């Protein structure tokens, strides 16, 4: 699968991207809220600064045209950048369903073979 700029996207990094796209599609949010909501899936965000890693992924999604952002200065406290999915982001998310189903089938095969080892 290729992103909006024609770069090939491997499933490694794109898993986090897909989860973030799903969360943003469900409800536009700022980075800290997304980091809390992604914990529902027990997805680790690796890197020296976890929030920095998250913001790099969000920045990449924005560069690819899959999400947009705007600063919220209306509420009290520091301004927060809110993210919203684009039409292209929704299309990308829906198109990824085939890859996800294939991956699930591969995991099921792996587990079945692992189960057969346990019978030995």
JSON list of C-alpha atoms in Angstrom, two decimals:
[
{"chain": "A", "resi": 1, "resn": "UNK", "atom": "CA", "xyz": [0.00, 0.00, 0.00]},
{"chain": "A", "resi": 2, "resn": "UNK", "atom": "CA", "xyz": [1.29, 3.47, -0.82]},
{"chain": "A", "resi": 3, "resn": "UNK", "atom": "CA", "xyz": [0.63, 6.70, 0.99]},
{"chain": "A", "resi": 4, "resn": "UNK", "atom": "CA", "xyz": [-0.48, 9.96, -0.63]},
{"chain": "A", "resi": 5, "resn": "UNK", "atom": "CA", "xyz": [3.11, 10.80, -1.64]},
{"chain": "A", "resi": 6, "resn": "UNK", "atom": "CA", "xyz": [3.70, 7.45, -3.29]},
{"chain": "A", "resi": 7, "resn": "UNK", "atom": "CA", "xyz": [5.92, 6.06, -0.54]},
{"chain": "A", "resi": 8, "resn": "UNK", "atom": "CA", "xyz": [5.47, 2.39, 0.24]},
{"chain": "A", "resi": 9, "resn": "UNK", "atom": "CA", "xyz": [4.16, 1.84, 3.73]},
{"chain": "A", "resi": 10, "resn": "UNK", "atom": "CA", "xyz": [5.20, -1.27, 5.61]},
{"chain": "A", "resi": 11, "resn": "UNK", "atom": "CA", "xyz": [2.89, -2.71, 8.22]},
{"chain": "A", "resi": 12, "resn": "UNK", "atom": "CA", "xyz": [5.41, -2.15, 11.04]},
{"chain": "A", "resi": 13, "resn": "UNK", "atom": "CA", "xyz": [5.10, 1.59, 11.44]},
{"chain": "A", "resi": 14, "resn": "UNK", "atom": "CA", "xyz": [1.76, 1.82, 9.73]},
{"chain": "A", "resi": 15, "resn": "UNK", "atom": "CA", "xyz": [0.10, -0.13, 12.54]},
{"chain": "A", "resi": 16, "resn": "UNK", "atom": "CA", "xyz": [0.43, 2.88, 14.81]},
{"chain": "A", "resi": 17, "resn": "UNK", "atom": "CA", "xyz": [-0.64, 5.10, 11.94]},
{"chain": "A", "resi": 18, "resn": "UNK", "atom": "CA", "xyz": [-3.74, 2.97, 11.37]},
{"chain": "A", "resi": 19, "resn": "UNK", "atom": "CA", "xyz": [-4.70, 3.02, 15.03]},
{"chain": "A", "resi": 20, "resn": "UNK", "atom": "CA", "xyz": [-4.27, 6.79, 15.16]},
{"chain": "A", "resi": 21, "resn": "UNK", "atom": "CA", "xyz": [-6.31, 7.23, 11.99]},
{"chain": "A", "resi": 22, "resn": "UNK", "atom": "CA", "xyz": [-9.08, 5.10, 13.48]},
{"chain": "A", "resi": 23, "resn": "UNK", "atom": "CA", "xyz": [-9.09, 7.08, 16.72]},
{"chain": "A", "resi": 24, "resn": "UNK", "atom": "CA", "xyz": [-9.11, 10.41, 14.88]},
{"chain": "A", "resi": 25, "resn": "UNK", "atom": "CA", "xyz": [-11.89, 9.17, 12.56]},
{"chain": "A", "resi": 26, "resn": "UNK", "atom": "CA", "xyz": [-13.95, 8.23, 15.61]},
{"chain": "A", "resi": 27, "resn": "UNK", "atom": "CA", "xyz": [-13.37, 11.60, 17.27]},
{"chain": "A", "resi": 28, "resn": "UNK", "atom": "CA", "xyz": [-11.00, 14.46, 16.37]},
{"chain": "A", "resi": 29, "resn": "UNK", "atom": "CA", "xyz": [-8.56, 14.98, 19.23]},
{"chain": "A", "resi": 30, "resn": "UNK", "atom": "CA", "xyz": [-5.29, 16.49, 20.39]},
{"chain": "A", "resi": 31, "resn": "UNK", "atom": "CA", "xyz": [-2.10, 14.47, 20.87]},
{"chain": "A", "resi": 32, "resn": "UNK", "atom": "CA", "xyz": [-2.33, 13.88, 24.61]},
{"chain": "A", "resi": 33, "resn": "UNK", "atom": "CA", "xyz": [-5.90, 12.61, 24.29]},
{"chain": "A", "resi": 34, "resn": "UNK", "atom": "CA", "xyz": [-4.84, 10.31, 21.44]},
{"chain": "A", "resi": 35, "resn": "UNK", "atom": "CA", "xyz": [-1.98, 8.93, 23.54]},
{"chain": "A", "resi": 36, "resn": "UNK", "atom": "CA", "xyz": [-4.51, 8.06, 26.26]},
{"chain": "A", "resi": 37, "resn": "UNK", "atom": "CA", "xyz": [-6.99, 6.51, 23.84]},
{"chain": "A", "resi": 38, "resn": "UNK", "atom": "CA", "xyz": [-4.37, 4.40, 22.03]},
{"chain": "A", "resi": 39, "resn": "UNK", "atom": "CA", "xyz": [-3.68, 2.70, 25.37]},
{"chain": "A", "resi": 40, "resn": "UNK", "atom": "CA", "xyz": [-7.06, 0.96, 24.93]},
{"chain": "A", "resi": 41, "resn": "UNK", "atom": "CA", "xyz": [-5.34, -1.13, 22.25]},
{"chain": "A", "resi": 42, "resn": "UNK", "atom": "CA", "xyz": [-2.18, -1.67, 24.33]},
{"chain": "A", "resi": 43, "resn": "UNK", "atom": "CA", "xyz": [-0.08, -0.25, 21.49]},
{"chain": "A", "resi": 44, "resn": "UNK", "atom": "CA", "xyz": [3.39, 0.73, 22.65]},
{"chain": "A", "resi": 45, "resn": "UNK", "atom": "CA", "xyz": [4.81, 3.92, 21.18]},
{"chain": "A", "resi": 46, "resn": "UNK", "atom": "CA", "xyz": [8.56, 3.52, 21.19]},
{"chain": "A", "resi": 47, "resn": "UNK", "atom": "CA", "xyz": [11.17, 6.19, 21.30]},
{"chain": "A", "resi": 48, "resn": "UNK", "atom": "CA", "xyz": [13.15, 8.28, 23.71]},
{"chain": "A", "resi": 49, "resn": "UNK", "atom": "CA", "xyz": [10.19, 10.57, 24.27]},
{"chain": "A", "resi": 50, "resn": "UNK", "atom": "CA", "xyz": [6.97, 8.67, 23.76]},
{"chain": "A", "resi": 51, "resn": "UNK", "atom": "CA", "xyz": [4.96, 11.82, 23.12]},
{"chain": "A", "resi": 52, "resn": "UNK", "atom": "CA", "xyz": [7.64, 13.01, 20.70]},
{"chain": "A", "resi": 53, "resn": "UNK", "atom": "CA", "xyz": [7.29, 9.73, 18.80]},
{"chain": "A", "resi": 54, "resn": "UNK", "atom": "CA", "xyz": [3.52, 10.14, 18.71]},
{"chain": "A", "resi": 55, "resn": "UNK", "atom": "CA", "xyz": [3.79, 13.69, 17.38]},
{"chain": "A", "resi": 56, "resn": "UNK", "atom": "CA", "xyz": [6.25, 12.56, 14.69]},
{"chain": "A", "resi": 57, "resn": "UNK", "atom": "CA", "xyz": [3.71, 9.98, 13.48]},
{"chain": "A", "resi": 58, "resn": "UNK", "atom": "CA", "xyz": [0.94, 12.60, 13.55]},
{"chain": "A", "resi": 59, "resn": "UNK", "atom": "CA", "xyz": [3.16, 15.01, 11.61]},
{"chain": "A", "resi": 60, "resn": "UNK", "atom": "CA", "xyz": [3.85, 12.29, 9.04]},
{"chain": "A", "resi": 61, "resn": "UNK", "atom": "CA", "xyz": [0.13, 11.57, 8.67]},
{"chain": "A", "resi": 62, "resn": "UNK", "atom": "CA", "xyz": [-0.47, 15.26, 8.13]},
{"chain": "A", "resi": 63, "resn": "UNK", "atom": "CA", "xyz": [2.30, 15.50, 5.51]},
{"chain": "A", "resi": 64, "resn": "UNK", "atom": "CA", "xyz": [0.68, 12.56, 3.69]},
{"chain": "A", "resi": 65, "resn": "UNK", "atom": "CA", "xyz": [-2.64, 14.42, 3.63]},
{"chain": "A", "resi": 66, "resn": "UNK", "atom": "CA", "xyz": [-4.42, 11.83, 5.78]},
{"chain": "A", "resi": 67, "resn": "UNK", "atom": "CA", "xyz": [-5.17, 14.22, 8.65]},
{"chain": "A", "resi": 68, "resn": "UNK", "atom": "CA", "xyz": [-5.30, 17.97, 9.20]},
{"chain": "A", "resi": 69, "resn": "UNK", "atom": "CA", "xyz": [-4.67, 19.97, 12.33]},
{"chain": "A", "resi": 70, "resn": "UNK", "atom": "CA", "xyz": [-5.56, 23.31, 13.79]},
{"chain": "A", "resi": 71, "resn": "UNK", "atom": "CA", "xyz": [-4.65, 25.03, 17.02]},
{"chain": "A", "resi": 72, "resn": "UNK", "atom": "CA", "xyz": [-7.30, 25.28, 19.73]},
{"chain": "A", "resi": 73, "resn": "UNK", "atom": "CA", "xyz": [-6.71, 28.51, 21.63]},
{"chain": "A", "resi": 74, "resn": "UNK", "atom": "CA", "xyz": [-10.28, 28.81, 22.91]},
{"chain": "A", "resi": 75, "resn": "UNK", "atom": "CA", "xyz": [-9.89, 26.69, 26.05]},
{"chain": "A", "resi": 76, "resn": "UNK", "atom": "CA", "xyz": [-7.91, 27.60, 29.15]},
{"chain": "A", "resi": 77, "resn": "UNK", "atom": "CA", "xyz": [-4.33, 26.48, 29.42]},
{"chain": "A", "resi": 78, "resn": "UNK", "atom": "CA", "xyz": [-1.82, 26.11, 26.64]},
{"chain": "A", "resi": 79, "resn": "UNK", "atom": "CA", "xyz": [-2.98, 25.90, 23.03]},
{"chain": "A", "resi": 80, "resn": "UNK", "atom": "CA", "xyz": [-3.52, 22.36, 21.78]},
{"chain": "A", "resi": 81, "resn": "UNK", "atom": "CA", "xyz": [-3.21, 21.09, 18.24]},
{"chain": "A", "resi": 82, "resn": "UNK", "atom": "CA", "xyz": [-6.38, 19.18, 17.32]},
{"chain": "A", "resi": 83, "resn": "UNK", "atom": "CA", "xyz": [-6.26, 16.54, 14.60]},
{"chain": "A", "resi": 84, "resn": "UNK", "atom": "CA", "xyz": [-9.05, 15.66, 12.18]},
{"chain": "A", "resi": 85, "resn": "UNK", "atom": "CA", "xyz": [-9.14, 12.95, 9.51]},
{"chain": "A", "resi": 86, "resn": "UNK", "atom": "CA", "xyz": [-9.41, 13.92, 5.84]},
{"chain": "A", "resi": 87, "resn": "UNK", "atom": "CA", "xyz": [-11.40, 12.19, 3.12]},
{"chain": "A", "resi": 88, "resn": "UNK", "atom": "CA", "xyz": [-8.13, 10.70, 1.87]},
{"chain": "A", "resi": 89, "resn": "UNK", "atom": "CA", "xyz": [-7.42, 9.47, 5.41]},
{"chain": "A", "resi": 90, "resn": "UNK", "atom": "CA", "xyz": [-10.79, 7.73, 5.61]},
{"chain": "A", "resi": 91, "resn": "UNK", "atom": "CA", "xyz": [-10.23, 6.12, 2.23]},
{"chain": "A", "resi": 92, "resn": "UNK", "atom": "CA", "xyz": [-6.75, 4.97, 3.29]},
{"chain": "A", "resi": 93, "resn": "UNK", "atom": "CA", "xyz": [-8.12, 3.56, 6.54]},
{"chain": "A", "resi": 94, "resn": "UNK", "atom": "CA", "xyz": [-10.89, 1.65, 4.77]},
{"chain": "A", "resi": 95, "resn": "UNK", "atom": "CA", "xyz": [-8.47, 0.33, 2.12]},
{"chain": "A", "resi": 96, "resn": "UNK", "atom": "CA", "xyz": [-6.23, -1.07, 4.86]},
{"chain": "A", "resi": 97, "resn": "UNK", "atom": "CA", "xyz": [-8.98, -3.47, 5.93]},
{"chain": "A", "resi": 98, "resn": "UNK", "atom": "CA", "xyz": [-7.83, -6.08, 3.39]},
{"chain": "A", "resi": 99, "resn": "UNK", "atom": "CA", "xyz": [-4.26, -6.04, 4.74]},
{"chain": "A", "resi": 100, "resn": "UNK", "atom": "CA", "xyz": [-5.51, -6.29, 8.30]},
{"chain": "A", "resi": 101, "resn": "UNK", "atom": "CA", "xyz": [-7.72, -9.28, 7.46]},
{"chain": "A", "resi": 102, "resn": "UNK", "atom": "CA", "xyz": [-4.78, -11.01, 5.73]},
{"chain": "A", "resi": 103, "resn": "UNK", "atom": "CA", "xyz": [-2.60, -10.35, 8.76]},
{"chain": "A", "resi": 104, "resn": "UNK", "atom": "CA", "xyz": [-5.29, -11.79, 11.05]},
{"chain": "A", "resi": 105, "resn": "UNK", "atom": "CA", "xyz": [-5.44, -14.92, 8.86]},
{"chain": "A", "resi": 106, "resn": "UNK", "atom": "CA", "xyz": [-1.65, -15.28, 9.13]},
{"chain": "A", "resi": 107, "resn": "UNK", "atom": "CA", "xyz": [-1.81, -14.91, 12.92]},
{"chain": "A", "resi": 108, "resn": "UNK", "atom": "CA", "xyz": [-4.55, -17.58, 13.04]},
{"chain": "A", "resi": 109, "resn": "UNK", "atom": "CA", "xyz": [-2.36, -19.92, 10.97]},
{"chain": "A", "resi": 110, "resn": "UNK", "atom": "CA", "xyz": [0.60, -19.24, 13.25]},
{"chain": "A", "resi": 111, "resn": "UNK", "atom": "CA", "xyz": [-1.47, -19.97, 16.36]},
{"chain": "A", "resi": 112, "resn": "UNK", "atom": "CA", "xyz": [-2.85, -23.17, 14.85]},
{"chain": "A", "resi": 113, "resn": "UNK", "atom": "CA", "xyz": [0.66, -24.41, 14.06]},
{"chain": "A", "resi": 114, "resn": "UNK", "atom": "CA", "xyz": [1.87, -23.39, 17.51]},
{"chain": "A", "resi": 115, "resn": "UNK", "atom": "CA", "xyz": [-1.04, -25.31, 19.00]},
{"chain": "A", "resi": 116, "resn": "UNK", "atom": "CA", "xyz": [0.04, -28.37, 17.00]},
{"chain": "A", "resi": 117, "resn": "UNK", "atom": "CA", "xyz": [3.52, -28.09, 18.53]},
{"chain": "A", "resi": 118, "resn": "UNK", "atom": "CA", "xyz": [1.98, -28.13, 21.98]},
{"chain": "A", "resi": 119, "resn": "UNK", "atom": "CA", "xyz": [0.40, -31.51, 21.16]},
{"chain": "A", "resi": 120, "resn": "UNK", "atom": "CA", "xyz": [3.81, -33.07, 20.52]}
]
